């Protein structure tokens, strides 16, 4: 099989061939790490979750459908589930020390590299925080489209919902955020009608960008 054909073979073939899986991993690890870094702020957790996402690929490769979206979108769907499971696990733990006991040790260079990625993705974490008040379904669509930069089609595939459902949730989410942004502006600037735009106080920029579809 030629190299180009091997790269086009997708995750199902990759899990059957160590060399292909290595290529698949290298092709997507940066995008997956960025996804995780927008949702956690600890390098050890980011490394563990990224590794777990690719381990999950070994058991879920058969579920990838190219006509529904890119490999990245499919991986982001897996990543959402892994991150959500981790959050639930941490919430259930009575003793936080148990969370750290089984972790692999990271090399100093690994920690620095992941910390750099965490710093780079801090705006993404702020944007996600701005979506926290939305209902779960609307928030999930908005996260993938506005923060993770998937298309509506890819977000729908990642979440396992219809495109029309994703579009409705996206519309509702943006409508809610615009309404909240307008309310925050009015509250912060009760006399804004007579105030120049440079003097007026505005709500968080992340909320405005997402609400307007600019993020």
PDB file of N, CA and C in Angstrom, residues 6-66:
ATOM      1  N   UNK A   6      -2.181   4.843   2.598  1.00  0.00           N
ATOM      2  CA  UNK A   6      -2.179   4.440   4.003  1.00  0.00           C
ATOM      3  C   UNK A   6      -2.702   5.560   4.877  1.00  0.00           C
ATOM      4  N   UNK A   7      -2.331   6.802   4.569  1.00  0.00           N
ATOM      5  CA  UNK A   7      -2.782   7.929   5.380  1.00  0.00           C
ATOM      6  C   UNK A   7      -4.277   8.169   5.203  1.00  0.00           C
ATOM      7  N   UNK A   8      -4.837   7.785   4.052  1.00  0.00           N
ATOM      8  CA  UNK A   8      -6.258   8.000   3.818  1.00  0.00           C
ATOM      9  C   UNK A   8      -7.109   6.873   4.383  1.00  0.00           C
ATOM     10  N   UNK A   9      -6.485   5.881   4.942  1.00  0.00           N
ATOM     11  CA  UNK A   9      -7.222   4.696   5.355  1.00  0.00           C
ATOM     12  C   UNK A   9      -8.088   4.913   6.583  1.00  0.00           C
ATOM     13  N   UNK A  10      -7.835   5.946   7.387  1.00  0.00           N
ATOM     14  CA  UNK A  10      -8.688   6.267   8.507  1.00  0.00           C
ATOM     15  C   UNK A  10      -8.399   5.483   9.764  1.00  0.00           C
ATOM     16  N   UNK A  11      -9.117   5.797  10.857  1.00  0.00           N
ATOM     17  CA  UNK A  11      -8.831   5.183  12.152  1.00  0.00           C
ATOM     18  C   UNK A  11      -9.049   3.680  12.197  1.00  0.00           C
ATOM     19  N   UNK A  12      -9.997   3.152  11.447  1.00  0.00           N
ATOM     20  CA  UNK A  12     -10.266   1.710  11.505  1.00  0.00           C
ATOM     21  C   UNK A  12      -9.041   0.917  11.070  1.00  0.00           C
ATOM     22  N   UNK A  13      -8.371   1.373  10.010  1.00  0.00           N
ATOM     23  CA  UNK A  13      -7.160   0.692   9.556  1.00  0.00           C
ATOM     24  C   UNK A  13      -5.991   0.980  10.488  1.00  0.00           C
ATOM     25  N   UNK A  14      -5.973   2.185  11.043  1.00  0.00           N
ATOM     26  CA  UNK A  14      -4.860   2.579  11.906  1.00  0.00           C
ATOM     27  C   UNK A  14      -4.756   1.699  13.140  1.00  0.00           C
ATOM     28  N   UNK A  15      -5.884   1.302  13.700  1.00  0.00           N
ATOM     29  CA  UNK A  15      -5.829   0.502  14.928  1.00  0.00           C
ATOM     30  C   UNK A  15      -5.360  -0.927  14.661  1.00  0.00           C
ATOM     31  N   UNK A  16      -5.318  -1.314  13.394  1.00  0.00           N
ATOM     32  CA  UNK A  16      -4.850  -2.664  13.057  1.00  0.00           C
ATOM     33  C   UNK A  16      -3.376  -2.687  12.664  1.00  0.00           C
ATOM     34  N   UNK A  17      -2.773  -1.504  12.569  1.00  0.00           N
ATOM     35  CA  UNK A  17      -1.397  -1.399  12.090  1.00  0.00           C
ATOM     36  C   UNK A  17      -0.653  -0.394  12.955  1.00  0.00           C
ATOM     37  N   UNK A  18       0.317  -0.832  13.754  1.00  0.00           N
ATOM     38  CA  UNK A  18       1.047   0.090  14.641  1.00  0.00           C
ATOM     39  C   UNK A  18       1.649   1.287  13.907  1.00  0.00           C
ATOM     40  N   UNK A  19       2.158   1.060  12.700  1.00  0.00           N
ATOM     41  CA  UNK A  19       2.757   2.161  11.950  1.00  0.00           C
ATOM     42  C   UNK A  19       1.707   3.185  11.542  1.00  0.00           C
ATOM     43  N   UNK A  20       0.551   2.694  11.095  1.00  0.00           N
ATOM     44  CA  UNK A  20      -0.532   3.596  10.733  1.00  0.00           C
ATOM     45  C   UNK A  20      -1.059   4.343  11.952  1.00  0.00           C
ATOM     46  N   UNK A  21      -1.132   3.647  13.078  1.00  0.00           N
ATOM     47  CA  UNK A  21      -1.626   4.315  14.277  1.00  0.00           C
ATOM     48  C   UNK A  21      -0.668   5.424  14.710  1.00  0.00           C
ATOM     49  N   UNK A  22       0.630   5.180  14.577  1.00  0.00           N
ATOM     50  CA  UNK A  22       1.617   6.214  14.892  1.00  0.00           C
ATOM     51  C   UNK A  22       1.420   7.428  13.994  1.00  0.00           C
ATOM     52  N   UNK A  23       1.153   7.201  12.711  1.00  0.00           N
ATOM     53  CA  UNK A  23       0.888   8.303  11.787  1.00  0.00           C
ATOM     54  C   UNK A  23      -0.392   9.043  12.177  1.00  0.00           C
ATOM     55  N   UNK A  24      -1.419   8.266  12.524  1.00  0.00           N
ATOM     56  CA  UNK A  24      -2.699   8.853  12.939  1.00  0.00           C
ATOM     57  C   UNK A  24      -2.505   9.713  14.186  1.00  0.00           C
ATOM     58  N   UNK A  25      -1.756   9.183  15.147  1.00  0.00           N
ATOM     59  CA  UNK A  25      -1.494   9.901  16.390  1.00  0.00           C
ATOM     60  C   UNK A  25      -0.767  11.221  16.107  1.00  0.00           C
ATOM     61  N   UNK A  26       0.286  11.158  15.332  1.00  0.00           N
ATOM     62  CA  UNK A  26       1.054  12.373  15.036  1.00  0.00           C
ATOM     63  C   UNK A  26       0.229  13.386  14.255  1.00  0.00           C
ATOM     64  N   UNK A  27      -0.677  12.899  13.448  1.00  0.00           N
ATOM     65  CA  UNK A  27      -1.511  13.783  12.646  1.00  0.00           C
ATOM     66  C   UNK A  27      -2.485  14.576  13.502  1.00  0.00           C
ATOM     67  N   UNK A  28      -2.895  13.994  14.619  1.00  0.00           N
ATOM     68  CA  UNK A  28      -3.987  14.610  15.382  1.00  0.00           C
ATOM     69  C   UNK A  28      -3.634  15.018  16.815  1.00  0.00           C
ATOM     70  N   UNK A  29      -2.478  14.653  17.330  1.00  0.00           N
ATOM     71  CA  UNK A  29      -2.221  14.861  18.750  1.00  0.00           C
ATOM     72  C   UNK A  29      -2.239  16.342  19.128  1.00  0.00           C
ATOM     73  N   UNK A  30      -1.724  17.215  18.279  1.00  0.00           N
ATOM     74  CA  UNK A  30      -1.719  18.634  18.626  1.00  0.00           C
ATOM     75  C   UNK A  30      -3.137  19.185  18.746  1.00  0.00           C
ATOM     76  N   UNK A  31      -4.009  18.814  17.815  1.00  0.00           N
ATOM     77  CA  UNK A  31      -5.390  19.294  17.865  1.00  0.00           C
ATOM     78  C   UNK A  31      -6.105  18.770  19.102  1.00  0.00           C
ATOM     79  N   UNK A  32      -5.861  17.507  19.438  1.00  0.00           N
ATOM     80  CA  UNK A  32      -6.499  16.920  20.621  1.00  0.00           C
ATOM     81  C   UNK A  32      -5.982  17.588  21.893  1.00  0.00           C
ATOM     82  N   UNK A  33      -4.675  17.828  21.962  1.00  0.00           N
ATOM     83  CA  UNK A  33      -4.119  18.478  23.139  1.00  0.00           C
ATOM     84  C   UNK A  33      -4.667  19.889  23.287  1.00  0.00           C
ATOM     85  N   UNK A  34      -4.835  20.609  22.175  1.00  0.00           N
ATOM     86  CA  UNK A  34      -5.426  21.951  22.248  1.00  0.00           C
ATOM     87  C   UNK A  34      -6.855  21.879  22.776  1.00  0.00           C
ATOM     88  N   UNK A  35      -7.608  20.896  22.308  1.00  0.00           N
ATOM     89  CA  UNK A  35      -8.980  20.706  22.783  1.00  0.00           C
ATOM     90  C   UNK A  35      -8.996  20.516  24.291  1.00  0.00           C
ATOM     91  N   UNK A  36      -8.132  19.626  24.787  1.00  0.00           N
ATOM     92  CA  UNK A  36      -8.072  19.343  26.218  1.00  0.00           C
ATOM     93  C   UNK A  36      -7.600  20.566  26.990  1.00  0.00           C
ATOM     94  N   UNK A  37      -6.600  21.271  26.451  1.00  0.00           N
ATOM     95  CA  UNK A  37      -6.033  22.430  27.147  1.00  0.00           C
ATOM     96  C   UNK A  37      -7.031  23.562  27.291  1.00  0.00           C
ATOM     97  N   UNK A  38      -8.072  23.583  26.460  1.00  0.00           N
ATOM     98  CA  UNK A  38      -9.124  24.585  26.620  1.00  0.00           C
ATOM     99  C   UNK A  38     -10.067  24.228  27.756  1.00  0.00           C
ATOM    100  N   UNK A  39      -9.929  23.025  28.313  1.00  0.00           N
ATOM    101  CA  UNK A  39     -10.872  22.560  29.321  1.00  0.00           C
ATOM    102  C   UNK A  39     -10.240  22.205  30.665  1.00  0.00           C
ATOM    103  N   UNK A  40      -8.939  22.072  30.723  1.00  0.00           N
ATOM    104  CA  UNK A  40      -8.245  21.818  31.988  1.00  0.00           C
ATOM    105  C   UNK A  40      -7.033  22.741  32.064  1.00  0.00           C
ATOM    106  N   UNK A  41      -6.530  22.941  33.274  1.00  0.00           N
ATOM    107  CA  UNK A  41      -5.395  23.851  33.427  1.00  0.00           C
ATOM    108  C   UNK A  41      -4.219  23.205  34.156  1.00  0.00           C
ATOM    109  N   UNK A  42      -4.203  21.878  34.203  1.00  0.00           N
ATOM    110  CA  UNK A  42      -3.116  21.151  34.845  1.00  0.00           C
ATOM    111  C   UNK A  42      -2.413  20.281  33.808  1.00  0.00           C
ATOM    112  N   UNK A  43      -1.090  20.382  33.667  1.00  0.00           N
ATOM    113  CA  UNK A  43      -0.389  19.627  32.615  1.00  0.00           C
ATOM    114  C   UNK A  43      -0.501  18.119  32.764  1.00  0.00           C
ATOM    115  N   UNK A  44      -0.479  17.597  33.987  1.00  0.00           N
ATOM    116  CA  UNK A  44      -0.599  16.158  34.194  1.00  0.00           C
ATOM    117  C   UNK A  44      -1.977  15.661  33.737  1.00  0.00           C
ATOM    118  N   UNK A  45      -3.014  16.404  34.109  1.00  0.00           N
ATOM    119  CA  UNK A  45      -4.355  16.031  33.685  1.00  0.00           C
ATOM    120  C   UNK A  45      -4.479  16.098  32.172  1.00  0.00           C
ATOM    121  N   UNK A  46      -3.908  17.149  31.572  1.00  0.00           N
ATOM    122  CA  UNK A  46      -3.965  17.300  30.114  1.00  0.00           C
ATOM    123  C   UNK A  46      -3.275  16.128  29.422  1.00  0.00           C
ATOM    124  N   UNK A  47      -2.113  15.720  29.936  1.00  0.00           N
ATOM    125  CA  UNK A  47      -1.383  14.597  29.345  1.00  0.00           C
ATOM    126  C   UNK A  47      -2.175  13.299  29.498  1.00  0.00           C
ATOM    127  N   UNK A  48      -2.736  13.062  30.686  1.00  0.00           N
ATOM    128  CA  UNK A  48      -3.490  11.837  30.937  1.00  0.00           C
ATOM    129  C   UNK A  48      -4.723  11.741  30.036  1.00  0.00           C
ATOM    130  N   UNK A  49      -5.452  12.854  29.911  1.00  0.00           N
ATOM    131  CA  UNK A  49      -6.669  12.844  29.112  1.00  0.00           C
ATOM    132  C   UNK A  49      -6.364  12.672  27.630  1.00  0.00           C
ATOM    133  N   UNK A  50      -5.306  13.317  27.168  1.00  0.00           N
ATOM    134  CA  UNK A  50      -4.919  13.160  25.760  1.00  0.00           C
ATOM    135  C   UNK A  50      -4.578  11.702  25.459  1.00  0.00           C
ATOM    136  N   UNK A  51      -3.830  11.069  26.354  1.00  0.00           N
ATOM    137  CA  UNK A  51      -3.495   9.660  26.173  1.00  0.00           C
ATOM    138  C   UNK A  51      -4.754   8.790  26.197  1.00  0.00           C
ATOM    139  N   UNK A  52      -5.681   9.099  27.104  1.00  0.00           N
ATOM    140  CA  UNK A  52      -6.892   8.295  27.211  1.00  0.00           C
ATOM    141  C   UNK A  52      -7.760   8.427  25.968  1.00  0.00           C
ATOM    142  N   UNK A  53      -7.768   9.615  25.370  1.00  0.00           N
ATOM    143  CA  UNK A  53      -8.548   9.823  24.151  1.00  0.00           C
ATOM    144  C   UNK A  53      -8.054   8.901  23.041  1.00  0.00           C
ATOM    145  N   UNK A  54      -6.730   8.810  22.891  1.00  0.00           N
ATOM    146  CA  UNK A  54      -6.199   7.946  21.838  1.00  0.00           C
ATOM    147  C   UNK A  54      -6.358   6.465  22.187  1.00  0.00           C
ATOM    148  N   UNK A  55      -6.372   6.131  23.466  1.00  0.00           N
ATOM    149  CA  UNK A  55      -6.680   4.753  23.851  1.00  0.00           C
ATOM    150  C   UNK A  55      -8.129   4.416  23.500  1.00  0.00           C
ATOM    151  N   UNK A  56      -9.007   5.373  23.691  1.00  0.00           N
ATOM    152  CA  UNK A  56     -10.413   5.162  23.353  1.00  0.00           C
ATOM    153  C   UNK A  56     -10.590   4.932  21.864  1.00  0.00           C
ATOM    154  N   UNK A  57      -9.737   5.585  21.064  1.00  0.00           N
ATOM    155  CA  UNK A  57      -9.788   5.389  19.616  1.00  0.00           C
ATOM    156  C   UNK A  57      -9.652   3.905  19.264  1.00  0.00           C
ATOM    157  N   UNK A  58      -8.829   3.184  20.014  1.00  0.00           N
ATOM    158  CA  UNK A  58      -8.614   1.766  19.742  1.00  0.00           C
ATOM    159  C   UNK A  58      -9.903   0.960  19.829  1.00  0.00           C
ATOM    160  N   UNK A  59     -10.826   1.410  20.672  1.00  0.00           N
ATOM    161  CA  UNK A  59     -12.081   0.687  20.867  1.00  0.00           C
ATOM    162  C   UNK A  59     -13.237   1.291  20.066  1.00  0.00           C
ATOM    163  N   UNK A  60     -13.028   2.503  19.522  1.00  0.00           N
ATOM    164  CA  UNK A  60     -14.129   3.209  18.858  1.00  0.00           C
ATOM    165  C   UNK A  60     -13.892   3.462  17.385  1.00  0.00           C
ATOM    166  N   UNK A  61     -12.789   2.960  16.847  1.00  0.00           N
ATOM    167  CA  UNK A  61     -12.431   3.260  15.453  1.00  0.00           C
ATOM    168  C   UNK A  61     -13.532   2.859  14.473  1.00  0.00           C
ATOM    169  N   UNK A  62     -14.253   1.791  14.785  1.00  0.00           N
ATOM    170  CA  UNK A  62     -15.303   1.307  13.883  1.00  0.00           C
ATOM    171  C   UNK A  62     -16.450   2.304  13.746  1.00  0.00           C
ATOM    172  N   UNK A  63     -16.553   3.256  14.678  1.00  0.00           N
ATOM    173  CA  UNK A  63     -17.678   4.199  14.663  1.00  0.00           C
ATOM    174  C   UNK A  63     -17.450   5.397  13.759  1.00  0.00           C
ATOM    175  N   UNK A  64     -16.232   5.545  13.230  1.00  0.00           N
ATOM    176  CA  UNK A  64     -15.945   6.711  12.380  1.00  0.00           C
ATOM    177  C   UNK A  64     -16.633   6.585  11.028  1.00  0.00           C
ATOM    178  N   UNK A  65     -17.356   7.640  10.636  1.00  0.00           N
ATOM    179  CA  UNK A  65     -18.047   7.693   9.350  1.00  0.00           C
ATOM    180  C   UNK A  65     -17.568   8.929   8.595  1.00  0.00           C
ATOM    181  N   UNK A  66     -16.699   8.763   7.585  1.00  0.00           N
ATOM    182  CA  UNK A  66     -16.117   9.914   6.876  1.00  0.00           C
ATOM    183  C   UNK A  66     -17.145  10.890   6.321  1.00  0.00           C
TER     184      UNK A  66
END
